[in-house]
Amino acid sequence: MYMSNLYIETPTLLSEPLSLTAGKPVWLKLEALQPSGSFKLRGVSLLCQQELARGARGFVSSSGGNAGIAVAYVGRKLGVPVRVVVPETTSEVARQLIRAEGAELIVHGESWFEANAYVQESLAWDEAFIHPFDHPLLWQGHSSLIYEVVQCGIKPSVVVLSVGGGGLLCGAVEGMQRVGWHDVPVLAMETEGAESFAAARAAGRAVRLPAITSIASSLGARQVCDQALTWADQHPVISEVVSDAAALIACERLLQDHRLLVEPACGAALAAVTESSKHLQSAESILVIVCGGVTMTDVQMRQLLVD
Ligand SMILES: *Cc1c(COP(=O)(O)O)cnc(C)c1O
């Protein structure tokens, strides 16, 4: 079967404003420009195409966020029916985006836990469940963004990214290992109240957070995937946690500097630069993965800045 690319090759932009702030080159990998609005499309499109080749006749997601939207987008492009089961807490904006892709939206349960349980028990034999972050093909798909940076002739001295369940981290590190960037550390950013990776690193084992209290909903996995912790033992990975406010200010800064609106989940990575992280002090150049996010609106951004 021909594997067409449903994601786009995104620009690797030298941010003049952020470079002036940091006093060194800051490159932005603009995953916010993906057709589905986030990097998720890279891995999700690869996994969905593999499942289709294996005979799947439908895709099912339990994510009301960017993963669900990516699955819905891929389903529309491939002509495969998609069901997205979300909890009652999922915003109207996200619900509309999922419906607009032609997916069947099912609202079930109080939290993601109940929505996901419903997906698992209602899965038909010919439907494929598409996990939001924990699958080797997702990581392989995400890793393509590193190859694109290499093709631009860029090798940064640090890669900054956000961590939710750790899918982006696994994909980026996989790509970095493949291209020989063994010496380039990853700065893994989270917000307070969604710091599942930082908690696991501190404990030296997988940890489940009791609850998610951050506004960065796309970082809201209570536990990171095991592979993220495995990579952290095999590749230099530094963990840092910022406040919701810092992530939000970084979003506002990106909007002003580059006319791009992203979610607080993405702002967490940008905050490493805008808050002058001590982990970036000795770096000669910085690559930030601007992972995107479509559930943030201009109205919501202004609201959050007031609160
Ligand atoms: C999914 C997502 C994240 C977190 O990615 P993980 O693979 O879950 O670690 C961060 N930001 C945005 C915008 C996302 O969609």
PDB file of C-alpha atoms and ligand atoms in Angstrom:
ATOM      1  CA  MET A   1       0.000   0.000   0.000  1.00  0.00           C
ATOM      2  CA  TYR A   2       1.196   3.495  -0.807  1.00  0.00           C
ATOM      3  CA  MET A   3       1.868   5.441   2.387  1.00  0.00           C
ATOM      4  CA  SER A   4       1.090   9.019   1.600  1.00  0.00           C
ATOM      5  CA  ASN A   5       2.137  11.754   3.967  1.00  0.00           C
ATOM      6  CA  LEU A   6      -0.864  13.305   5.589  1.00  0.00           C
ATOM      7  CA  TYR A   7       1.301  15.650   7.631  1.00  0.00           C
ATOM      8  CA  ILE A   8       3.343  18.503   6.189  1.00  0.00           C
ATOM      9  CA  GLU A   9       7.045  19.278   6.408  1.00  0.00           C
ATOM     10  CA  THR A  10       7.002  22.262   8.779  1.00  0.00           C
ATOM     11  CA  PRO A  11       9.351  25.259   8.708  1.00  0.00           C
ATOM     12  CA  THR A  12      12.323  25.428  11.064  1.00  0.00           C
ATOM     13  CA  LEU A  13      12.250  29.147  11.756  1.00  0.00           C
ATOM     14  CA  LEU A  14      15.017  31.218  13.301  1.00  0.00           C
ATOM     15  CA  SER A  15      13.038  33.366  15.742  1.00  0.00           C
ATOM     16  CA  GLU A  16      14.641  36.798  15.661  1.00  0.00           C
ATOM     17  CA  PRO A  17      12.725  38.101  18.726  1.00  0.00           C
ATOM     18  CA  LEU A  18      13.447  35.037  20.879  1.00  0.00           C
ATOM     19  CA  SER A  19      17.075  34.941  19.722  1.00  0.00           C
ATOM     20  CA  LEU A  20      17.457  38.531  20.907  1.00  0.00           C
ATOM     21  CA  THR A  21      15.909  37.584  24.260  1.00  0.00           C
ATOM     22  CA  ALA A  22      18.101  34.511  24.687  1.00  0.00           C
ATOM     23  CA  GLY A  23      21.262  36.093  23.276  1.00  0.00           C
ATOM     24  CA  LYS A  24      21.765  33.085  21.001  1.00  0.00           C
ATOM     25  CA  PRO A  25      19.990  31.495  18.030  1.00  0.00           C
ATOM     26  CA  VAL A  26      16.559  30.091  18.913  1.00  0.00           C
ATOM     27  CA  TRP A  27      15.055  27.861  16.234  1.00  0.00           C
ATOM     28  CA  LEU A  28      11.351  27.095  16.251  1.00  0.00           C
ATOM     29  CA  LYS A  29      10.049  23.859  14.715  1.00  0.00           C
ATOM     30  CA  LEU A  30       6.574  25.027  13.787  1.00  0.00           C
ATOM     31  CA  GLU A  31       4.381  21.986  14.376  1.00  0.00           C
ATOM     32  CA  ALA A  32       1.520  24.379  15.077  1.00  0.00           C
ATOM     33  CA  LEU A  33       1.229  24.631  11.271  1.00  0.00           C
ATOM     34  CA  GLN A  34       0.278  20.963  10.812  1.00  0.00           C
ATOM     35  CA  PRO A  35      -3.161  20.644   9.164  1.00  0.00           C
ATOM     36  CA  SER A  36      -4.624  19.210  12.387  1.00  0.00           C
ATOM     37  CA  GLY A  37      -2.875  21.892  14.440  1.00  0.00           C
ATOM     38  CA  SER A  38      -0.285  19.813  16.267  1.00  0.00           C
ATOM     39  CA  PHE A  39       2.644  17.396  15.862  1.00  0.00           C
ATOM     40  CA  LYS A  40       0.242  14.539  16.753  1.00  0.00           C
ATOM     41  CA  LEU A  41      -0.584  14.190  13.067  1.00  0.00           C
ATOM     42  CA  ARG A  42       2.868  12.744  12.331  1.00  0.00           C
ATOM     43  CA  GLY A  43       2.516   9.682  14.525  1.00  0.00           C
ATOM     44  CA  VAL A  44      -1.243   9.317  14.268  1.00  0.00           C
ATOM     45  CA  SER A  45      -1.157   9.282  10.455  1.00  0.00           C
ATOM     46  CA  LEU A  46       1.516   6.574  10.433  1.00  0.00           C
ATOM     47  CA  LEU A  47      -0.288   4.396  13.000  1.00  0.00           C
ATOM     48  CA  CYS A  48      -3.672   4.795  11.283  1.00  0.00           C
ATOM     49  CA  GLN A  49      -2.251   3.858   7.872  1.00  0.00           C
ATOM     50  CA  GLN A  50      -0.628   0.750   9.345  1.00  0.00           C
ATOM     51  CA  GLU A  51      -3.908  -0.240  11.014  1.00  0.00           C
ATOM     52  CA  LEU A  52      -5.749   0.298   7.733  1.00  0.00           C
ATOM     53  CA  ALA A  53      -3.219  -1.892   5.911  1.00  0.00           C
ATOM     54  CA  ARG A  54      -3.820  -4.569   8.569  1.00  0.00           C
ATOM     55  CA  GLY A  55      -7.545  -4.520   7.837  1.00  0.00           C
ATOM     56  CA  ALA A  56      -9.014  -1.969  10.255  1.00  0.00           C
ATOM     57  CA  ARG A  57     -12.314  -0.534   9.034  1.00  0.00           C
ATOM     58  CA  GLY A  58     -12.596   2.198  11.663  1.00  0.00           C
ATOM     59  CA  PHE A  59     -10.448   4.230  14.061  1.00  0.00           C
ATOM     60  CA  VAL A  60     -11.391   5.039  17.641  1.00  0.00           C
ATOM     61  CA  SER A  61      -9.856   7.641  19.934  1.00  0.00           C
ATOM     62  CA  SER A  62     -10.609   8.545  23.541  1.00  0.00           C
ATOM     63  CA  SER A  63      -8.893  11.922  23.341  1.00  0.00           C
ATOM     64  CA  GLY A  64     -10.891  15.133  23.264  1.00  0.00           C
ATOM     65  CA  GLY A  65      -7.705  17.003  22.519  1.00  0.00           C
ATOM     66  CA  ASN A  66      -5.217  17.145  19.691  1.00  0.00           C
ATOM     67  CA  ALA A  67      -4.876  13.356  19.375  1.00  0.00           C
ATOM     68  CA  GLY A  68      -8.613  12.903  18.790  1.00  0.00           C
ATOM     69  CA  ILE A  69      -8.619  15.754  16.307  1.00  0.00           C
ATOM     70  CA  ALA A  70      -5.653  14.225  14.456  1.00  0.00           C
ATOM     71  CA  VAL A  71      -7.393  10.822  14.247  1.00  0.00           C
ATOM     72  CA  ALA A  72     -10.576  12.483  12.981  1.00  0.00           C
ATOM     73  CA  TYR A  73      -8.572  14.376  10.351  1.00  0.00           C
ATOM     74  CA  VAL A  74      -6.751  11.240   9.181  1.00  0.00           C
ATOM     75  CA  GLY A  75     -10.011   9.289   9.023  1.00  0.00           C
ATOM     76  CA  ARG A  76     -11.557  11.924   6.784  1.00  0.00           C
ATOM     77  CA  LYS A  77      -8.515  11.972   4.494  1.00  0.00           C
ATOM     78  CA  LEU A  78      -8.411   8.171   4.224  1.00  0.00           C
ATOM     79  CA  GLY A  79     -12.190   7.756   3.988  1.00  0.00           C
ATOM     80  CA  VAL A  80     -12.273   5.646   7.171  1.00  0.00           C
ATOM     81  CA  PRO A  81     -15.003   6.177   9.798  1.00  0.00           C
ATOM     82  CA  VAL A  82     -13.813   7.553  13.133  1.00  0.00           C
ATOM     83  CA  ARG A  83     -15.411   7.484  16.582  1.00  0.00           C
ATOM     84  CA  VAL A  84     -14.080   9.851  19.224  1.00  0.00           C
ATOM     85  CA  VAL A  85     -15.304   9.225  22.767  1.00  0.00           C
ATOM     86  CA  VAL A  86     -14.752  12.185  25.085  1.00  0.00           C
ATOM     87  CA  PRO A  87     -15.714  12.962  28.682  1.00  0.00           C
ATOM     88  CA  GLU A  88     -18.250  15.641  29.626  1.00  0.00           C
ATOM     89  CA  THR A  89     -15.390  17.996  30.522  1.00  0.00           C
ATOM     90  CA  THR A  90     -14.266  18.292  26.872  1.00  0.00           C
ATOM     91  CA  SER A  91     -14.705  21.868  25.664  1.00  0.00           C
ATOM     92  CA  GLU A  92     -17.257  22.906  23.077  1.00  0.00           C
ATOM     93  CA  VAL A  93     -14.423  24.117  20.839  1.00  0.00           C
ATOM     94  CA  ALA A  94     -12.837  20.661  20.800  1.00  0.00           C
ATOM     95  CA  ARG A  95     -16.195  18.953  20.243  1.00  0.00           C
ATOM     96  CA  GLN A  96     -16.901  21.158  17.238  1.00  0.00           C
ATOM     97  CA  LEU A  97     -13.480  20.544  15.729  1.00  0.00           C
ATOM     98  CA  ILE A  98     -13.976  16.763  16.008  1.00  0.00           C
ATOM     99  CA  ARG A  99     -17.481  16.941  14.471  1.00  0.00           C
ATOM    100  CA  ALA A 100     -16.248  19.262  11.718  1.00  0.00           C
ATOM    101  CA  GLU A 101     -13.875  16.490  10.591  1.00  0.00           C
ATOM    102  CA  GLY A 102     -16.896  14.255  10.107  1.00  0.00           C
ATOM    103  CA  ALA A 103     -16.099  11.986  13.058  1.00  0.00           C
ATOM    104  CA  GLU A 104     -18.791  10.556  15.306  1.00  0.00           C
ATOM    105  CA  LEU A 105     -18.514  12.317  18.659  1.00  0.00           C
ATOM    106  CA  ILE A 106     -19.675  10.353  21.701  1.00  0.00           C
ATOM    107  CA  VAL A 107     -19.737  12.074  25.086  1.00  0.00           C
ATOM    108  CA  HIS A 108     -19.354   9.551  27.901  1.00  0.00           C
ATOM    109  CA  GLY A 109     -18.357   9.811  31.556  1.00  0.00           C
ATOM    110  CA  GLU A 110     -16.976  12.382  33.938  1.00  0.00           C
ATOM    111  CA  SER A 111     -13.313  12.070  33.046  1.00  0.00           C
ATOM    112  CA  TRP A 112     -11.018  10.627  30.415  1.00  0.00           C
ATOM    113  CA  PHE A 113     -10.827   7.443  32.506  1.00  0.00           C
ATOM    114  CA  GLU A 114     -14.529   6.620  31.976  1.00  0.00           C
ATOM    115  CA  ALA A 115     -14.442   7.691  28.317  1.00  0.00           C
ATOM    116  CA  ASN A 116     -11.449   5.450  27.678  1.00  0.00           C
ATOM    117  CA  ALA A 117     -13.003   2.509  29.551  1.00  0.00           C
ATOM    118  CA  TYR A 118     -16.089   2.863  27.328  1.00  0.00           C
ATOM    119  CA  VAL A 119     -13.884   2.802  24.206  1.00  0.00           C
ATOM    120  CA  GLN A 120     -12.138  -0.378  25.317  1.00  0.00           C
ATOM    121  CA  GLU A 121     -15.384  -2.242  26.029  1.00  0.00           C
ATOM    122  CA  SER A 122     -17.214  -1.001  22.910  1.00  0.00           C
ATOM    123  CA  LEU A 123     -14.377  -1.611  20.424  1.00  0.00           C
ATOM    124  CA  ALA A 124     -15.627  -3.600  17.407  1.00  0.00           C
ATOM    125  CA  TRP A 125     -13.427  -6.395  16.010  1.00  0.00           C
ATOM    126  CA  ASP A 126     -12.578  -4.380  12.903  1.00  0.00           C
ATOM    127  CA  GLU A 127     -11.918  -1.073  14.683  1.00  0.00           C
ATOM    128  CA  ALA A 128      -8.429   0.066  15.707  1.00  0.00           C
ATOM    129  CA  PHE A 129      -7.882   1.949  18.947  1.00  0.00           C
ATOM    130  CA  ILE A 130      -5.454   4.835  18.382  1.00  0.00           C
ATOM    131  CA  HIS A 131      -3.624   5.676  21.597  1.00  0.00           C
ATOM    132  CA  PRO A 132      -2.738   9.360  22.151  1.00  0.00           C
ATOM    133  CA  PHE A 133       0.928   8.791  23.092  1.00  0.00           C
ATOM    134  CA  ASP A 134       1.935   5.195  23.865  1.00  0.00           C
ATOM    135  CA  HIS A 135       2.740   3.267  20.666  1.00  0.00           C
ATOM    136  CA  PRO A 136       6.041   2.639  18.808  1.00  0.00           C
ATOM    137  CA  LEU A 137       4.539   3.734  15.478  1.00  0.00           C
ATOM    138  CA  LEU A 138       3.460   7.049  16.994  1.00  0.00           C
ATOM    139  CA  TRP A 139       7.040   7.636  18.136  1.00  0.00           C
ATOM    140  CA  GLN A 140       8.415   6.620  14.739  1.00  0.00           C
ATOM    141  CA  GLY A 141       6.014   9.054  13.094  1.00  0.00           C
ATOM    142  CA  HIS A 142       6.927  11.903  15.442  1.00  0.00           C
ATOM    143  CA  SER A 143      10.654  11.271  14.864  1.00  0.00           C
ATOM    144  CA  SER A 144      10.312  12.610  11.302  1.00  0.00           C
ATOM    145  CA  LEU A 145      10.392  16.170  12.648  1.00  0.00           C
ATOM    146  CA  ILE A 146      14.016  15.710  13.701  1.00  0.00           C
ATOM    147  CA  TYR A 147      15.016  14.543  10.192  1.00  0.00           C
ATOM    148  CA  GLU A 148      13.520  17.742   8.785  1.00  0.00           C
ATOM    149  CA  VAL A 149      15.664  19.850  11.113  1.00  0.00           C
ATOM    150  CA  VAL A 150      18.748  17.903  10.024  1.00  0.00           C
ATOM    151  CA  GLN A 151      17.815  18.531   6.378  1.00  0.00           C
ATOM    152  CA  CYS A 152      17.893  22.271   7.154  1.00  0.00           C
ATOM    153  CA  GLY A 153      21.535  21.818   8.159  1.00  0.00           C
ATOM    154  CA  ILE A 154      20.831  22.638  11.802  1.00  0.00           C
ATOM    155  CA  LYS A 155      22.228  20.898  14.871  1.00  0.00           C
ATOM    156  CA  PRO A 156      21.131  22.720  18.042  1.00  0.00           C
ATOM    157  CA  SER A 157      22.914  22.329  21.383  1.00  0.00           C
ATOM    158  CA  VAL A 158      19.629  21.557  23.146  1.00  0.00           C
ATOM    159  CA  VAL A 159      16.110  20.497  22.099  1.00  0.00           C
ATOM    160  CA  VAL A 160      13.239  21.908  24.165  1.00  0.00           C
ATOM    161  CA  LEU A 161       9.834  20.193  24.128  1.00  0.00           C
ATOM    162  CA  SER A 162       6.702  19.684  26.235  1.00  0.00           C
ATOM    163  CA  VAL A 163       5.829  16.397  27.930  1.00  0.00           C
ATOM    164  CA  GLY A 164       2.305  15.117  28.461  1.00  0.00           C
ATOM    165  CA  GLY A 165       2.255  11.325  28.182  1.00  0.00           C
ATOM    166  CA  GLY A 166       5.722  11.381  26.651  1.00  0.00           C
ATOM    167  CA  GLY A 167       4.932  10.500  23.031  1.00  0.00           C
ATOM    168  CA  LEU A 168       6.624  13.586  21.637  1.00  0.00           C
ATOM    169  CA  LEU A 169       9.640  13.015  23.884  1.00  0.00           C
ATOM    170  CA  CYS A 170       9.957   9.396  22.690  1.00  0.00           C
ATOM    171  CA  GLY A 171       9.632  10.421  19.048  1.00  0.00           C
ATOM    172  CA  ALA A 172      12.138  13.258  19.312  1.00  0.00           C
ATOM    173  CA  VAL A 173      14.722  11.154  21.156  1.00  0.00           C
ATOM    174  CA  GLU A 174      14.254   8.276  18.685  1.00  0.00           C
ATOM    175  CA  GLY A 175      14.955  10.690  15.835  1.00  0.00           C
ATOM    176  CA  MET A 176      17.908  12.267  17.654  1.00  0.00           C
ATOM    177  CA  GLN A 177      19.467   8.851  18.275  1.00  0.00           C
ATOM    178  CA  ARG A 178      18.978   7.889  14.608  1.00  0.00           C
ATOM    179  CA  VAL A 179      20.720  11.033  13.326  1.00  0.00           C
ATOM    180  CA  GLY A 180      23.575  10.784  15.802  1.00  0.00           C
ATOM    181  CA  TRP A 181      22.601  13.595  18.152  1.00  0.00           C
ATOM    182  CA  HIS A 182      23.541  11.443  21.161  1.00  0.00           C
ATOM    183  CA  ASP A 183      25.231  14.431  22.792  1.00  0.00           C
ATOM    184  CA  VAL A 184      22.293  16.842  22.403  1.00  0.00           C
ATOM    185  CA  PRO A 185      20.241  17.029  25.604  1.00  0.00           C
ATOM    186  CA  VAL A 186      16.461  17.321  25.686  1.00  0.00           C
ATOM    187  CA  LEU A 187      14.891  19.852  28.032  1.00  0.00           C
ATOM    188  CA  ALA A 188      11.538  18.281  28.956  1.00  0.00           C
ATOM    189  CA  MET A 189       9.055  20.941  30.058  1.00  0.00           C
ATOM    190  CA  GLU A 190       5.868  20.499  32.071  1.00  0.00           C
ATOM    191  CA  THR A 191       3.539  22.738  34.050  1.00  0.00           C
ATOM    192  CA  GLU A 192       2.849  22.547  37.786  1.00  0.00           C
ATOM    193  CA  GLY A 193      -0.124  20.268  38.249  1.00  0.00           C
ATOM    194  CA  ALA A 194       0.731  18.169  35.167  1.00  0.00           C
ATOM    195  CA  GLU A 195       4.290  17.202  36.112  1.00  0.00           C
ATOM    196  CA  SER A 196       3.998  13.422  35.658  1.00  0.00           C
ATOM    197  CA  PHE A 197       7.442  13.114  34.031  1.00  0.00           C
ATOM    198  CA  ALA A 198       9.226  15.210  36.671  1.00  0.00           C
ATOM    199  CA  ALA A 199       7.546  13.185  39.421  1.00  0.00           C
ATOM    200  CA  ALA A 200       8.614   9.899  37.861  1.00  0.00           C
ATOM    201  CA  ARG A 201      12.200  11.098  37.402  1.00  0.00           C
ATOM    202  CA  ALA A 202      12.355  12.270  41.011  1.00  0.00           C
ATOM    203  CA  ALA A 203      10.951   8.947  42.274  1.00  0.00           C
ATOM    204  CA  GLY A 204      13.108   6.869  39.919  1.00  0.00           C
ATOM    205  CA  ARG A 205      10.064   4.894  38.717  1.00  0.00           C
ATOM    206  CA  ALA A 206       6.673   5.346  37.048  1.00  0.00           C
ATOM    207  CA  VAL A 207       4.420   7.558  39.164  1.00  0.00           C
ATOM    208  CA  ARG A 208       0.695   8.273  38.800  1.00  0.00           C
ATOM    209  CA  LEU A 209      -0.314  11.807  39.779  1.00  0.00           C
ATOM    210  CA  PRO A 210      -3.426  11.929  41.967  1.00  0.00           C
ATOM    211  CA  ALA A 211      -4.985  14.622  39.751  1.00  0.00           C
ATOM    212  CA  ILE A 212      -4.244  17.140  36.995  1.00  0.00           C
ATOM    213  CA  THR A 213      -4.633  20.733  38.147  1.00  0.00           C
ATOM    214  CA  SER A 214      -2.834  22.656  35.370  1.00  0.00           C
ATOM    215  CA  ILE A 215      -4.607  24.652  32.642  1.00  0.00           C
ATOM    216  CA  ALA A 216      -2.307  22.895  30.142  1.00  0.00           C
ATOM    217  CA  SER A 217      -4.893  20.187  29.416  1.00  0.00           C
ATOM    218  CA  SER A 218      -2.819  18.590  26.649  1.00  0.00           C
ATOM    219  CA  LEU A 219      -0.126  17.786  29.228  1.00  0.00           C
ATOM    220  CA  GLY A 220      -2.724  16.127  31.435  1.00  0.00           C
ATOM    221  CA  ALA A 221      -1.579  12.495  31.347  1.00  0.00           C
ATOM    222  CA  ARG A 222      -1.423  11.377  34.981  1.00  0.00           C
ATOM    223  CA  GLN A 223       1.336   8.910  34.116  1.00  0.00           C
ATOM    224  CA  VAL A 224       3.940   8.999  31.344  1.00  0.00           C
ATOM    225  CA  CYS A 225       4.584   5.996  29.118  1.00  0.00           C
ATOM    226  CA  ASP A 226       7.345   3.605  30.218  1.00  0.00           C
ATOM    227  CA  GLN A 227       9.388   4.306  27.085  1.00  0.00           C
ATOM    228  CA  ALA A 228       9.798   7.958  28.120  1.00  0.00           C
ATOM    229  CA  LEU A 229      11.487   6.794  31.323  1.00  0.00           C
ATOM    230  CA  THR A 230      13.584   4.240  29.440  1.00  0.00           C
ATOM    231  CA  TRP A 231      14.859   6.964  27.077  1.00  0.00           C
ATOM    232  CA  ALA A 232      15.623   9.232  30.018  1.00  0.00           C
ATOM    233  CA  ASP A 233      18.088   6.570  31.206  1.00  0.00           C
ATOM    234  CA  GLN A 234      19.706   6.264  27.762  1.00  0.00           C
ATOM    235  CA  HIS A 235      19.794   9.861  26.515  1.00  0.00           C
ATOM    236  CA  PRO A 236      20.500  13.128  28.346  1.00  0.00           C
ATOM    237  CA  VAL A 237      17.059  14.412  29.381  1.00  0.00           C
ATOM    238  CA  ILE A 238      16.603  17.294  31.815  1.00  0.00           C
ATOM    239  CA  SER A 239      13.217  17.842  33.428  1.00  0.00           C
ATOM    240  CA  GLU A 240      11.862  21.280  34.299  1.00  0.00           C
ATOM    241  CA  VAL A 241       8.485  22.459  35.609  1.00  0.00           C
ATOM    242  CA  VAL A 242       7.046  25.950  35.056  1.00  0.00           C
ATOM    243  CA  SER A 243       3.892  27.650  36.323  1.00  0.00           C
ATOM    244  CA  ASP A 244       0.700  27.893  34.264  1.00  0.00           C
ATOM    245  CA  ALA A 245       1.228  31.658  34.251  1.00  0.00           C
ATOM    246  CA  ALA A 246       4.688  31.310  32.698  1.00  0.00           C
ATOM    247  CA  ALA A 247       3.310  28.985  30.002  1.00  0.00           C
ATOM    248  CA  LEU A 248       0.497  31.412  29.260  1.00  0.00           C
ATOM    249  CA  ILE A 249       2.821  34.411  29.030  1.00  0.00           C
ATOM    250  CA  ALA A 250       4.980  32.429  26.604  1.00  0.00           C
ATOM    251  CA  CYS A 251       1.877  31.791  24.444  1.00  0.00           C
ATOM    252  CA  GLU A 252       1.111  35.493  24.434  1.00  0.00           C
ATOM    253  CA  ARG A 253       4.696  36.250  23.500  1.00  0.00           C
ATOM    254  CA  LEU A 254       4.558  33.816  20.531  1.00  0.00           C
ATOM    255  CA  LEU A 255       1.340  35.441  19.365  1.00  0.00           C
ATOM    256  CA  GLN A 256       2.962  38.883  19.450  1.00  0.00           C
ATOM    257  CA  ASP A 257       6.284  37.790  17.945  1.00  0.00           C
ATOM    258  CA  HIS A 258       5.057  35.393  15.262  1.00  0.00           C
ATOM    259  CA  ARG A 259       1.247  35.808  15.010  1.00  0.00           C
ATOM    260  CA  LEU A 260       0.791  32.185  16.086  1.00  0.00           C
ATOM    261  CA  LEU A 261      -1.751  31.057  18.683  1.00  0.00           C
ATOM    262  CA  VAL A 262      -0.881  27.881  20.623  1.00  0.00           C
ATOM    263  CA  GLU A 263      -2.089  26.090  23.757  1.00  0.00           C
ATOM    264  CA  PRO A 264      -0.521  26.483  27.216  1.00  0.00           C
ATOM    265  CA  ALA A 265       0.793  22.914  26.737  1.00  0.00           C
ATOM    266  CA  CYS A 266       2.998  24.325  23.988  1.00  0.00           C
ATOM    267  CA  GLY A 267       3.696  27.503  25.956  1.00  0.00           C
ATOM    268  CA  ALA A 268       5.404  25.328  28.589  1.00  0.00           C
ATOM    269  CA  ALA A 269       8.236  24.615  26.113  1.00  0.00           C
ATOM    270  CA  LEU A 270       8.467  28.226  24.956  1.00  0.00           C
ATOM    271  CA  ALA A 271       8.609  29.327  28.610  1.00  0.00           C
ATOM    272  CA  ALA A 272      12.076  27.769  28.884  1.00  0.00           C
ATOM    273  CA  VAL A 273      13.255  30.624  26.647  1.00  0.00           C
ATOM    274  CA  THR A 274      10.995  33.419  27.870  1.00  0.00           C
ATOM    275  CA  GLU A 275      11.727  32.580  31.535  1.00  0.00           C
ATOM    276  CA  SER A 276      15.486  32.197  30.821  1.00  0.00           C
ATOM    277  CA  SER A 277      15.776  28.629  32.094  1.00  0.00           C
ATOM    278  CA  LYS A 278      19.090  27.972  33.821  1.00  0.00           C
ATOM    279  CA  HIS A 279      19.352  24.802  31.734  1.00  0.00           C
ATOM    280  CA  LEU A 280      19.722  26.896  28.579  1.00  0.00           C
ATOM    281  CA  GLN A 281      22.499  29.144  29.882  1.00  0.00           C
ATOM    282  CA  SER A 282      25.439  27.179  28.496  1.00  0.00           C
ATOM    283  CA  ALA A 283      23.705  26.250  25.216  1.00  0.00           C
ATOM    284  CA  GLU A 284      25.029  27.837  22.017  1.00  0.00           C
ATOM    285  CA  SER A 285      21.774  27.405  20.124  1.00  0.00           C
ATOM    286  CA  ILE A 286      18.307  26.201  21.008  1.00  0.00           C
ATOM    287  CA  LEU A 287      15.624  24.275  19.119  1.00  0.00           C
ATOM    288  CA  VAL A 288      12.108  24.588  20.535  1.00  0.00           C
ATOM    289  CA  ILE A 289       9.435  22.227  19.237  1.00  0.00           C
ATOM    290  CA  VAL A 290       6.374  24.446  18.927  1.00  0.00           C
ATOM    291  CA  CYS A 291       3.982  21.514  19.260  1.00  0.00           C
ATOM    292  CA  GLY A 292       0.838  23.574  18.599  1.00  0.00           C
ATOM    293  CA  GLY A 293      -2.679  22.866  19.824  1.00  0.00           C
ATOM    294  CA  VAL A 294      -6.061  23.870  18.420  1.00  0.00           C
ATOM    295  CA  THR A 295      -8.279  24.036  21.485  1.00  0.00           C
ATOM    296  CA  MET A 296      -7.025  27.527  22.388  1.00  0.00           C
ATOM    297  CA  THR A 297      -9.002  30.468  21.015  1.00  0.00           C
ATOM    298  CA  ASP A 298      -8.216  34.172  21.141  1.00  0.00           C
ATOM    299  CA  VAL A 299     -11.196  34.648  23.477  1.00  0.00           C
ATOM    300  CA  GLN A 300      -9.964  31.921  25.832  1.00  0.00           C
ATOM    301  CA  MET A 301      -6.440  33.315  25.801  1.00  0.00           C
ATOM    302  CA  ARG A 302      -7.666  36.758  26.865  1.00  0.00           C
ATOM    303  CA  GLN A 303      -9.861  35.147  29.525  1.00  0.00           C
ATOM    304  CA  LEU A 304      -6.973  33.143  30.952  1.00  0.00           C
ATOM    305  CA  LEU A 305      -4.693  36.181  31.010  1.00  0.00           C
ATOM    306  CA  VAL A 306      -7.286  38.067  33.084  1.00  0.00           C
ATOM    307  CA  ASP A 307      -7.843  35.203  35.597  1.00  0.00           C
TER     308      ASP A 307
HETATM  309  C1  LIG B   1      -0.140  15.920  22.884  1.00  0.00           C
HETATM  310  C2  LIG B   1       0.391  17.249  23.127  1.00  0.00           C
HETATM  311  C3  LIG B   1       1.443  17.484  24.033  1.00  0.00           C
HETATM  312  C4  LIG B   1       2.073  16.381  24.827  1.00  0.00           C
HETATM  313  O1  LIG B   1       2.548  15.333  24.027  1.00  0.00           O
HETATM  314  P1  LIG B   1       2.806  13.889  24.628  1.00  0.00           P
HETATM  315  O2  LIG B   1       3.163  13.070  23.465  1.00  0.00           O
HETATM  316  O3  LIG B   1       1.514  13.451  25.269  1.00  0.00           O
HETATM  317  O4  LIG B   1       3.874  14.031  25.628  1.00  0.00           O
HETATM  318  C5  LIG B   1       1.897  18.761  24.186  1.00  0.00           C
HETATM  319  N1  LIG B   1       1.360  19.791  23.523  1.00  0.00           N
HETATM  320  C6  LIG B   1       0.365  19.621  22.641  1.00  0.00           C
HETATM  321  C7  LIG B   1      -0.188  20.808  21.929  1.00  0.00           C
HETATM  322  C8  LIG B   1      -0.146  18.348  22.408  1.00  0.00           C
HETATM  323  O5  LIG B   1      -1.140  18.172  21.533  1.00  0.00           O
END
